[in-house]
Short mmCIF file of C-alpha atoms in Angstrom, two decimals:
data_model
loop_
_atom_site.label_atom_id
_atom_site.label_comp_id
_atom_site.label_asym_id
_atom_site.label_seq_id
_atom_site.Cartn_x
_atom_site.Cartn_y
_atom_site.Cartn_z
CA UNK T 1 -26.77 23.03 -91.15
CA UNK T 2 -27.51 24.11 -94.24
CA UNK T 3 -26.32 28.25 -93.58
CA UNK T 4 -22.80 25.81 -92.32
CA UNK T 5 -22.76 24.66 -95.85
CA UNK T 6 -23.17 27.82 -97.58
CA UNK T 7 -21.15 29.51 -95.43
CA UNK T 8 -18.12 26.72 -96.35
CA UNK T 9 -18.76 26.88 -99.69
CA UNK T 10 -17.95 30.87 -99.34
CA UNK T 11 -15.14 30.57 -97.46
CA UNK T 12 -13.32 27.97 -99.76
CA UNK T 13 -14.34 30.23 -102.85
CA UNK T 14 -12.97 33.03 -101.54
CA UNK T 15 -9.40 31.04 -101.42
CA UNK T 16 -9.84 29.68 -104.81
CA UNK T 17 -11.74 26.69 -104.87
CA UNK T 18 -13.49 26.22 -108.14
CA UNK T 19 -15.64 23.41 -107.36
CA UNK T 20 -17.05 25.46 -104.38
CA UNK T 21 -17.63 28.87 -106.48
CA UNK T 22 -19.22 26.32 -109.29
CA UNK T 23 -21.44 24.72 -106.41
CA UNK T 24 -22.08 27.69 -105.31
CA UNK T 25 -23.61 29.20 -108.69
CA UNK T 26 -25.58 26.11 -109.30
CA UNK T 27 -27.17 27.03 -105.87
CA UNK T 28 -28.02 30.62 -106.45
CA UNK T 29 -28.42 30.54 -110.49
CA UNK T 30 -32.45 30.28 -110.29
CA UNK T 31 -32.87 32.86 -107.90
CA UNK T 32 -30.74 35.31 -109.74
CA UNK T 33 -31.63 34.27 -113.25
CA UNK T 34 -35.05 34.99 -112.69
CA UNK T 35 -34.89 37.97 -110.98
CA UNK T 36 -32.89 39.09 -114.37
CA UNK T 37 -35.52 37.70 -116.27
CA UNK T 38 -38.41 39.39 -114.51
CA UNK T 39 -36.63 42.86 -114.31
CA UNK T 40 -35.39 42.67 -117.88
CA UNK T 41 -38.25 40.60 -119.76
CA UNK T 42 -36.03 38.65 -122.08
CA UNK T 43 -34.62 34.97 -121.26
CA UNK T 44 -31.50 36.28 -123.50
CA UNK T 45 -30.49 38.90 -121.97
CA UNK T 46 -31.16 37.66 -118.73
CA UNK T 47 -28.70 34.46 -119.01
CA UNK T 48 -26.10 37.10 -120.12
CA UNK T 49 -26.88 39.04 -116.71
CA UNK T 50 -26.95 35.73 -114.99
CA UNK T 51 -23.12 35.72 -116.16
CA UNK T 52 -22.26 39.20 -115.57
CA UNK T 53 -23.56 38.64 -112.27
CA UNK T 54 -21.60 36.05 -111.61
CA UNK T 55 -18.26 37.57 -112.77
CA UNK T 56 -19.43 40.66 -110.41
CA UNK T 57 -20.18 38.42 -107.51
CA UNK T 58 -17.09 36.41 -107.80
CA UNK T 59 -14.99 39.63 -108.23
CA UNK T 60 -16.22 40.97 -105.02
CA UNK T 61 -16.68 37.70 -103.02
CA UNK T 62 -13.99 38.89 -101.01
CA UNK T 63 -15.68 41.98 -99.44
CA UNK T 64 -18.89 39.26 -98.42
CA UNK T 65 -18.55 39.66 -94.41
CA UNK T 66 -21.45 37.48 -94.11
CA UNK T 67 -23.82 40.66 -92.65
CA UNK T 68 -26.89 39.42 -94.79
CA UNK T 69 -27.68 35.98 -96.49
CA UNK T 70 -25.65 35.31 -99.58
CA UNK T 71 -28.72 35.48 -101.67
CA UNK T 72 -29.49 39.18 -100.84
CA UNK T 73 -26.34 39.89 -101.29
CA UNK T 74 -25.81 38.44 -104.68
CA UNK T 75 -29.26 40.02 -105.96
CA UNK T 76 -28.00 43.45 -104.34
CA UNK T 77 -25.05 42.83 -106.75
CA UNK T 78 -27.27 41.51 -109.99
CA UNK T 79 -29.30 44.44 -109.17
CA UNK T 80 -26.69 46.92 -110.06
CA UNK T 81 -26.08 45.18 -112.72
CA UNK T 82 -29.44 45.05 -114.18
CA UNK T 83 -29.26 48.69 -113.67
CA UNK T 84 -25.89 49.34 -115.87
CA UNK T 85 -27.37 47.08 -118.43
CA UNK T 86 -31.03 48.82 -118.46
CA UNK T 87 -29.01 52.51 -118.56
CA UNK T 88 -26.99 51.34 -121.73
CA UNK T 89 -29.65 49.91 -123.31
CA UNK T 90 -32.06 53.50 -123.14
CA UNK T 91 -28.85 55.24 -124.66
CA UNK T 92 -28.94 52.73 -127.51
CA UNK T 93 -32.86 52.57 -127.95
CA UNK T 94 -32.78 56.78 -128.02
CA UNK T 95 -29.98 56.78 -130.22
CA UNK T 96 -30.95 53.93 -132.50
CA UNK T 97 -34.72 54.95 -131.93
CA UNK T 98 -35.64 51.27 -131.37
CA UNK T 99 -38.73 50.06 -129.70
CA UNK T 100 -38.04 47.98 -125.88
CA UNK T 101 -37.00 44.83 -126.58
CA UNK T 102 -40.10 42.64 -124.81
CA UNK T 103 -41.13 38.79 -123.73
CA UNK T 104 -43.56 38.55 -126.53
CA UNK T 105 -41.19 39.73 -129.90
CA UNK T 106 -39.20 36.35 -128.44
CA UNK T 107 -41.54 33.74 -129.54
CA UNK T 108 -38.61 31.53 -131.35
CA UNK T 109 -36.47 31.53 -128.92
CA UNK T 110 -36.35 28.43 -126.70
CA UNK T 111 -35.43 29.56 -123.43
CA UNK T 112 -38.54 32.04 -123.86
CA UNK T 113 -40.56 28.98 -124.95
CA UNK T 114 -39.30 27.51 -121.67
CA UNK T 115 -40.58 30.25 -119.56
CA UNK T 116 -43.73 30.42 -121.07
CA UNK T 117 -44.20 26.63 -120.98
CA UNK T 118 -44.01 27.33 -116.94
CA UNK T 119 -46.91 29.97 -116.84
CA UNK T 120 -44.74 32.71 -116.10
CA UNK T 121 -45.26 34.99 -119.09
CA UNK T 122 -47.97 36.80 -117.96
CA UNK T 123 -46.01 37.83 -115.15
CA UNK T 124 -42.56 38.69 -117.28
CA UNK T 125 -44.94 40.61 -120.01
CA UNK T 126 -46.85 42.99 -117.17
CA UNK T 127 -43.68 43.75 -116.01
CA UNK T 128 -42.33 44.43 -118.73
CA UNK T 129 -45.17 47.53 -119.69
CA UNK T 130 -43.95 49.24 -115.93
CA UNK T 131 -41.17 51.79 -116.19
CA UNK T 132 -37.82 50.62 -114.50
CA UNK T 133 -38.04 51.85 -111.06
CA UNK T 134 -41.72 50.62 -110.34
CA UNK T 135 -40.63 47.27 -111.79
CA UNK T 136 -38.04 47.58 -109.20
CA UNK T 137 -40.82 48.08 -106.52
CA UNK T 138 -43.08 45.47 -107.57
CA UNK T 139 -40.01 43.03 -108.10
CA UNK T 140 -38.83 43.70 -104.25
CA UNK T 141 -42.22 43.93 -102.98
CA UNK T 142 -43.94 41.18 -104.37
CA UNK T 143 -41.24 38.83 -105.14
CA UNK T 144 -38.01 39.12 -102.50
CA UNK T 145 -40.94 40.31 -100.09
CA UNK T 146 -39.16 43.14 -98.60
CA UNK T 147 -40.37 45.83 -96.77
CA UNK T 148 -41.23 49.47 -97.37
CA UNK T 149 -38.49 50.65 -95.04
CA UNK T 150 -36.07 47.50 -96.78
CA UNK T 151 -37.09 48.78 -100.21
CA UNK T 152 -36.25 52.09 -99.43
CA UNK T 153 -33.18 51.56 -97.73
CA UNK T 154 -32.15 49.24 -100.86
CA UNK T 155 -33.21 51.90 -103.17
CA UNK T 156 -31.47 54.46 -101.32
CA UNK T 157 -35.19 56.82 -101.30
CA UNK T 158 -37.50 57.39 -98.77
CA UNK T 159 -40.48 55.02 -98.18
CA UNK T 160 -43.40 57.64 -98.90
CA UNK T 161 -41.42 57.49 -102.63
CA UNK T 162 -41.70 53.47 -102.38
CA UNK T 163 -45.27 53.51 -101.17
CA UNK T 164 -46.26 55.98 -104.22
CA UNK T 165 -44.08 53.94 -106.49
CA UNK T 166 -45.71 51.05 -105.95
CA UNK T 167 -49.57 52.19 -105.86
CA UNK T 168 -48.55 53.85 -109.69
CA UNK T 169 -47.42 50.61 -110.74
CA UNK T 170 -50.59 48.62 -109.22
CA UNK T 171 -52.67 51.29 -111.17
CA UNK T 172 -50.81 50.58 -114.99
CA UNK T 173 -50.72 47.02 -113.86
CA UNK T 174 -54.68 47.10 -113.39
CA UNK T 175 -55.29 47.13 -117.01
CA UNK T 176 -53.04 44.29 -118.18
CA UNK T 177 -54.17 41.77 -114.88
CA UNK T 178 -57.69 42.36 -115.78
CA UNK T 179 -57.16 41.29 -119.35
CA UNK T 180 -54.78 38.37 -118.20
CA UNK B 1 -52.06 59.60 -94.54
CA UNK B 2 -55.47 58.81 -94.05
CA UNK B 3 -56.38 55.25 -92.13
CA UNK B 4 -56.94 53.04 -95.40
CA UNK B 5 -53.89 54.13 -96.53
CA UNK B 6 -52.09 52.57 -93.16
CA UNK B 7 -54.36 49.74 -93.27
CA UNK B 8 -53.27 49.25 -96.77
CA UNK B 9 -49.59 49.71 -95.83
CA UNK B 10 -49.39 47.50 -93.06
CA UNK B 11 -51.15 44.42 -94.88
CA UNK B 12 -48.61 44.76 -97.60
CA UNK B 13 -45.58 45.04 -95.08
CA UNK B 14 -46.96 42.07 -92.84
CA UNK B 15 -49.58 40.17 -95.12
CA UNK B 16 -52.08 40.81 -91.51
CA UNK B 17 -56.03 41.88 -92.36
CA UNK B 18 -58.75 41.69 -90.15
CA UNK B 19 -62.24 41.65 -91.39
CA UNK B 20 -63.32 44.83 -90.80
CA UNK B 21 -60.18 46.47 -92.20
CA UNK B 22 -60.92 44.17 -95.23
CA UNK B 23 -64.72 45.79 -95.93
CA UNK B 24 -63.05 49.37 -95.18
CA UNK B 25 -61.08 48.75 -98.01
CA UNK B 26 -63.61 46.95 -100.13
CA UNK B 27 -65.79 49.96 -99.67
CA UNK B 28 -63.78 52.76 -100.91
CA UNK B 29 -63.30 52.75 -104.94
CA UNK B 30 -59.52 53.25 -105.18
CA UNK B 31 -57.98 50.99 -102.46
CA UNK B 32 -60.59 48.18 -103.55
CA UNK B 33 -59.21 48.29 -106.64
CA UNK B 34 -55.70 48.48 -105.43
CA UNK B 35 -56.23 45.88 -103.05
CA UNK B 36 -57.75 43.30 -105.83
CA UNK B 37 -54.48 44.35 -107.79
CA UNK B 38 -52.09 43.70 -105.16
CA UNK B 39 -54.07 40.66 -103.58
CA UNK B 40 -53.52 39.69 -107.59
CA UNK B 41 -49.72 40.27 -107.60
CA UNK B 42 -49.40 38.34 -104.36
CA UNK B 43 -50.81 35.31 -105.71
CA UNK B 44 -49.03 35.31 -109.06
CA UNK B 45 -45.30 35.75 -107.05
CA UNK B 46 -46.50 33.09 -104.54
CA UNK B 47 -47.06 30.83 -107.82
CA UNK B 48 -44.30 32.24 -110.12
CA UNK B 49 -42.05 28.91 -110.75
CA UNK B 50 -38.65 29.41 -110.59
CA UNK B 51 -38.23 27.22 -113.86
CA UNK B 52 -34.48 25.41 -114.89
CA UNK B 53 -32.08 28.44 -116.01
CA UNK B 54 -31.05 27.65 -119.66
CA UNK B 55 -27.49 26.24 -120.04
CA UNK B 56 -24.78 29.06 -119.90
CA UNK B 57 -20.95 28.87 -119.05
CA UNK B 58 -21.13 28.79 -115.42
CA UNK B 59 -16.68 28.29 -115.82
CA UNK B 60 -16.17 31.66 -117.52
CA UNK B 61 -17.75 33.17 -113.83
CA UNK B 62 -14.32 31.45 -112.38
CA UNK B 63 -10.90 32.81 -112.78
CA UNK B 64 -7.67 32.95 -111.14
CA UNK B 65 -7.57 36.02 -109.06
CA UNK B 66 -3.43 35.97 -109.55
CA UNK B 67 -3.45 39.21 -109.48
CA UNK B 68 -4.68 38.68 -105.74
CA UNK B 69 -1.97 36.39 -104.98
CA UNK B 70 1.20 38.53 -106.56
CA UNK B 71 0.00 41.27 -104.36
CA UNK B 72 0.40 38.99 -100.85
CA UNK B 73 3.13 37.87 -101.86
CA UNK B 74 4.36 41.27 -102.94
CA UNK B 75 3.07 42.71 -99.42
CA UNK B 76 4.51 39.67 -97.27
CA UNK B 77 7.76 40.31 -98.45
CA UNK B 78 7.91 43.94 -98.46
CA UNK B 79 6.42 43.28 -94.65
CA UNK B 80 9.86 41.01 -94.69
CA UNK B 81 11.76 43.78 -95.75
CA UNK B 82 10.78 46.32 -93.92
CA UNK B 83 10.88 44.34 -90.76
CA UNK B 84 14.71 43.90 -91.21
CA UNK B 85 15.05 47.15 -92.24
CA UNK B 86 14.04 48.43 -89.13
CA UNK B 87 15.90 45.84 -87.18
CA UNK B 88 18.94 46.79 -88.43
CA UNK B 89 18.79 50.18 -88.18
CA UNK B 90 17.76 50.12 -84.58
CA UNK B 91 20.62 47.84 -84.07
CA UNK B 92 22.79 50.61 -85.63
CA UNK B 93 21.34 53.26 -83.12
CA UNK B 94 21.82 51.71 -80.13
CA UNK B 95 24.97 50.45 -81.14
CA UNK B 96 26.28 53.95 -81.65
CA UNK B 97 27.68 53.14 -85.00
CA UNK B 98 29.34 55.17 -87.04
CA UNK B 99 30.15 55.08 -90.64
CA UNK B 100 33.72 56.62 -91.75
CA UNK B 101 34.73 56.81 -95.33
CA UNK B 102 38.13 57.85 -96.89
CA UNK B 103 40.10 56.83 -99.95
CA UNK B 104 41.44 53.84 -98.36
CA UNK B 105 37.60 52.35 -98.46
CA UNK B 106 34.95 52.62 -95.60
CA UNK B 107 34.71 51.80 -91.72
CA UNK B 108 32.25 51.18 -89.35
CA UNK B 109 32.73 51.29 -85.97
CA UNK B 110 30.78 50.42 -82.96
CA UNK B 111 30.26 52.17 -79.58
CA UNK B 112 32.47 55.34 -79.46
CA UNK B 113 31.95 56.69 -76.24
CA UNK B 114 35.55 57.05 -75.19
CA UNK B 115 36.05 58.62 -78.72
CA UNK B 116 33.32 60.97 -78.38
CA UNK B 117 35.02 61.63 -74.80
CA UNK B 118 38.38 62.90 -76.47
CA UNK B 119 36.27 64.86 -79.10
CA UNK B 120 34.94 66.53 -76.34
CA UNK B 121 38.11 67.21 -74.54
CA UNK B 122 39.79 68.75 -78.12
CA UNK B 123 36.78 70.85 -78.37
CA UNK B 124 37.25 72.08 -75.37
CA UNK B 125 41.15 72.56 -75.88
CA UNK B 126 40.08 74.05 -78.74
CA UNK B 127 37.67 76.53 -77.13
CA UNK B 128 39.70 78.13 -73.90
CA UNK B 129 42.90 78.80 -76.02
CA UNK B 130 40.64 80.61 -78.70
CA UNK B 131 39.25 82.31 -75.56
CA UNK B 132 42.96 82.93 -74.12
CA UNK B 133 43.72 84.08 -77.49
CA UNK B 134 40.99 86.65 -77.84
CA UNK B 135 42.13 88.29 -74.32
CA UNK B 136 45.63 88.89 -75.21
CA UNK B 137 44.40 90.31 -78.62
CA UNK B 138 42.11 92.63 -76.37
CA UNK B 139 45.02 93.31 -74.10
CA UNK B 140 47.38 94.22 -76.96
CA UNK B 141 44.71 96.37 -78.60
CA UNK B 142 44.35 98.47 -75.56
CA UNK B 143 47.99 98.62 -74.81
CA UNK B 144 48.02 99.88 -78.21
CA UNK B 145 45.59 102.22 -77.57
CA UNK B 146 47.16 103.52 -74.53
CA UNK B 147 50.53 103.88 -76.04
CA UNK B 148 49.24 106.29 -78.82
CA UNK B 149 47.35 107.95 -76.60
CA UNK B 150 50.76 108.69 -74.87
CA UNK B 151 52.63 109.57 -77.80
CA UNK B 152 50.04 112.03 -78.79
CA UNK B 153 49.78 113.62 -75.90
CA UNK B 154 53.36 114.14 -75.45
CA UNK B 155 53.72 115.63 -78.54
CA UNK B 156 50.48 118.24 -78.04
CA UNK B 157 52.51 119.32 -75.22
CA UNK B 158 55.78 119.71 -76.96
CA UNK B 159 54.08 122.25 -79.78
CA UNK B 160 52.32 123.55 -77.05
CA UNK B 161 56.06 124.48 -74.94
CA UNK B 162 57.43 125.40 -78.32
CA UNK B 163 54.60 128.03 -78.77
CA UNK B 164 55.46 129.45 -75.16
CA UNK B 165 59.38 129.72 -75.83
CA UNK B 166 58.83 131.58 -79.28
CA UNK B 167 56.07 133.97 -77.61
CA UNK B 168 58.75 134.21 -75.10
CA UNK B 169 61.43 134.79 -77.04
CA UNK B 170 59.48 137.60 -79.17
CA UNK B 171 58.41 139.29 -75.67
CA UNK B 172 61.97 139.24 -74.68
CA UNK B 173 62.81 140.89 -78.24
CA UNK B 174 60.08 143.27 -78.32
CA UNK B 175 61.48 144.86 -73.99
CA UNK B 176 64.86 144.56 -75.37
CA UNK B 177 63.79 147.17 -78.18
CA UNK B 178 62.05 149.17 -75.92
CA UNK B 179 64.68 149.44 -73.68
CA UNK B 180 66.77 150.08 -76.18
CA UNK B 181 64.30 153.20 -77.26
CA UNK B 182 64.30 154.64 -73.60
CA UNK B 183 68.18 154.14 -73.35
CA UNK B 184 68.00 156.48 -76.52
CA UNK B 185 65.66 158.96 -75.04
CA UNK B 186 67.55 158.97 -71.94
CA UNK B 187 70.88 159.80 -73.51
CA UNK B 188 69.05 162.71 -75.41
CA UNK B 189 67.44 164.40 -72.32
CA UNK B 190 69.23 167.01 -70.11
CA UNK B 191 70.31 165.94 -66.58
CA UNK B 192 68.06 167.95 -64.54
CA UNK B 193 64.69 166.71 -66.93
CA UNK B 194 66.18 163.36 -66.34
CA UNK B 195 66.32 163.94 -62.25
CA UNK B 196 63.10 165.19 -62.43
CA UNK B 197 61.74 162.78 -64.46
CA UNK B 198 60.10 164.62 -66.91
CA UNK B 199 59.69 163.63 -69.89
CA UNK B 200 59.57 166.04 -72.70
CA UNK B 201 56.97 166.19 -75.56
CA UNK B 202 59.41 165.56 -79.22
#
C-alpha cells in the first residue's frame, strides 16, 4: 500500500507535480540528510548536500525505472554527491592547507547542537577520524546494512577490497569506541 | 581465508552466530577485538536516531523542467512534419508526378504513362534512322573507296601502256637504223660477196 503511494508520488513528480516532489522530499529528507551528515561530519554542510541532492534527484527522476526502492536510489545519487563535494573540498584543504572541517569545531551551531542533543555525536565524530572510503564501508555496512557483494558492487571494487576496508576501519575505530 | 575469517564474514553479512563460532572468535586476539568493535558499531547504528533535519528550502529542489516540455513539443511536431513529408512524397511516387518548369511558370502533372509511351516511340524513331543513317554513310564511304581504287588503277595501267609504246617506239627506231646500216653495207659490197654472203672485215 504504502510502495502504491510512493510509487504515485513518483509518477506524478516525474510530470510536474510539485506537491508530490515536495511530499516526496519530506519523506526521504531524514534518510538522506543523515547519511550526509554521517559521511561528511558537519550538520552545515550536510543540509547543503541534502539540497544538492535533491536538485540531483529531481534532475534525474526521469531515468528512475523503479529497479530498486526509491531510497537506494536517492542515496546512490547523494552518494555521488557526497563524493564531488568531499573531492573539492581535499583540493581546497591542500591548497589552502586547512585542517578537516569536523563535528566538534561546530559547537555554536544549532543544528550541531541538535544532533548532539540526540546522542549521535559520538557516532558523527568516529566517523569523522576514518579516511573517506572506509567511512564509506562502515556507512553501507553498518548503517544501509548492505552486503559485502552489495558494497562492492555499489563501490564498483571487489569484495576482498570491502572486507579489508572495513576490518582497517574497525581497527582506527578501536581506539576512539574504547574511549567513547 | 582462514575459517574465523568466514565465520567473521558471514555474521556480518547475515547477523547469524552460533555459540561455538562465538568462543572461536572470542579466543583468538585479533577477531575478538574486531568482533567487540563491530558488535559495538552494530549497536550504535541500530540506536543512531534519525533526528528532525534542520529547516532548508525544500522549493528551490523544484523547478520547471521547460526545457523538457519545448523539446516534446519540438519532437511531436517535427514527428508531424516528417509524417507528412513522407506522405506526400510517396503520394508523388506512385502518382508518377512530374514537375515541368519553363518561363511561363511551373507544371505538375500526374500519371504519364501514355507520355512516357510516345517518348519511347521518338526514341526509338530517333534511334533506327541514326542507325539507317550510319549505313548509308558506310555505304558511301566504301563506294568511295572503290571508286578511287578504280581510278587509280586505271591510271597505273595507262603509264604502264605509255611505257610499252615509247619502248616500242625506240625499238622500232633503233631496227630502222640498223637496217638502215646493213642497207648501207649492202650497197657497198660486190655482187658475188653479197651472193655468197660474206661479209667482209672494214
Amino acid at each position: 500500500m504504502f510502495f502504491q503511494s510512493e510509487k504515485k508520488l513518483i509518477n506524478k513528480a516525474k510530470q510536474g507535480d510539485k506537491k508530490a516532489w515536495l511530499k516526496l522530499v519530506e519523506e526521504f529528507e531524514k534518510p538522506i540528510y543523515h547519511y550526509c551528515l554521517r559521511m561528511l561530519g558537519n550538520p552545515d554542510d550536510a543540509v547543503d548536500m541534502l539540497q544538492e541532492a535533491f536538485i540531483s534527484i529531481y534532475k534525474s527522476l526521469d531515468s528512475f525505472r523503479f529497479d530498486s526502492s526509491f531510497k537506494t536510489w536517492a542515496i546512490r545519487i547523494a552518494h555521488f554527491r557526497c563524493i564531488e563535494f568531499y573531492r573539492k573540498r581535499k583540493v581546497c584543504q591542500q591548497l589552502d592547507d586547512l585542517p578537516e572541517p569536523i563535528s566538534e569545531s561546530d559547537n555554536d551551531c544549532p543544528e550541531a547542537s541538535l544532533f548532539k542533543a540526540q546522542g549521535n555525536e559520538q557516532v558523527i565524530s568516529a566517523m569523522s577520524q576514518l579516511p573517506w572510503e572506509q567511512r564509506n564501508v562502515i556507512e553501507l555496512k553498518f548503517f544501509q546494512n548492505y552486503t559485502f557483494e552489495q558494497i562492492a558492487q555499489q563501490l564498483d571494487v571487489s569484495s576482498n577490497t570491502v572486507k579489508s576496508r572495513l576490518y582497517s576501519a574497525l581497527n582506527k575505530l578501536k581506539p576512539h569506541l574504547e574511549v567513547s | 581465508m582462514s575459517d574465523l575469517n568466514k565465520i567473521f564474514d558471514t555474521w556480518l553479512d547475515t547477523g547469524q552466530l552460533s555459540e561455538a563460532d562465538k568462543k572461536l572468535l572470542q579466543q583468538d586476539a585479533v577477531f575478538c577485538q574486531l568482533y567487540k568493535n563491530a558488535s559495538q558499531w552494530q549497536s550504535q547504528a541500530s540506536e543512531y536516531q534519525e533526528a528532525e533535519v534542520p529547516k532548508w528550502n525544500k522549493e528551490q529542489t523544484w523547478f520547471e523542467k521547460s526545457s523538457n516540455k519545448s523539446e516534446g513539443f519540438n519532437w511531436s511536431w517535427l514527428n508531424g512534419a516528417m509524417l507528412a513529408m513522407s506522405f506526400v512524397l510517396c503520394t508523388l511516387v506512385v502518382t508518377q508526378a512530374q514537375l515541368d518548369i519553363s518561363n511561363e511558370g511551373f507544371s505538375v502533372t500526374f500519371n504519364q504513362v501514355d507520355k512516357q509511351e510516345v517518348q519511347f516511340n521518338e526514341l526509338k524513331n530517333m534511334l533506327s534512322q541514326i542507325q539507317k543513317d550510319n549505313s548509308q554513310q558506310a555505304w558511301k564511304m566504301a563506294q568511295q573507296a572503290i571508286d578511287t581504287g578504280r581510278i587509280e588503277r586505271r591510271e597505273d595501267i595507262n603509264t604502264l601502256i605509255t611505257y610499252l609504246k615509247e619502248q616500242r617506239n625506240q625499238d622500232q627506231t633503233l631496227i630502222k637504223l640498223q637496217l638502215n646500216d646493213l642497207a648501207e653495207q649492202v650497197e657497198n659490197q660486190d655482187s658475188t660477196a653479197v651472193a655468197q654472203n660474206i661479209i667482209l672485215e672494214q
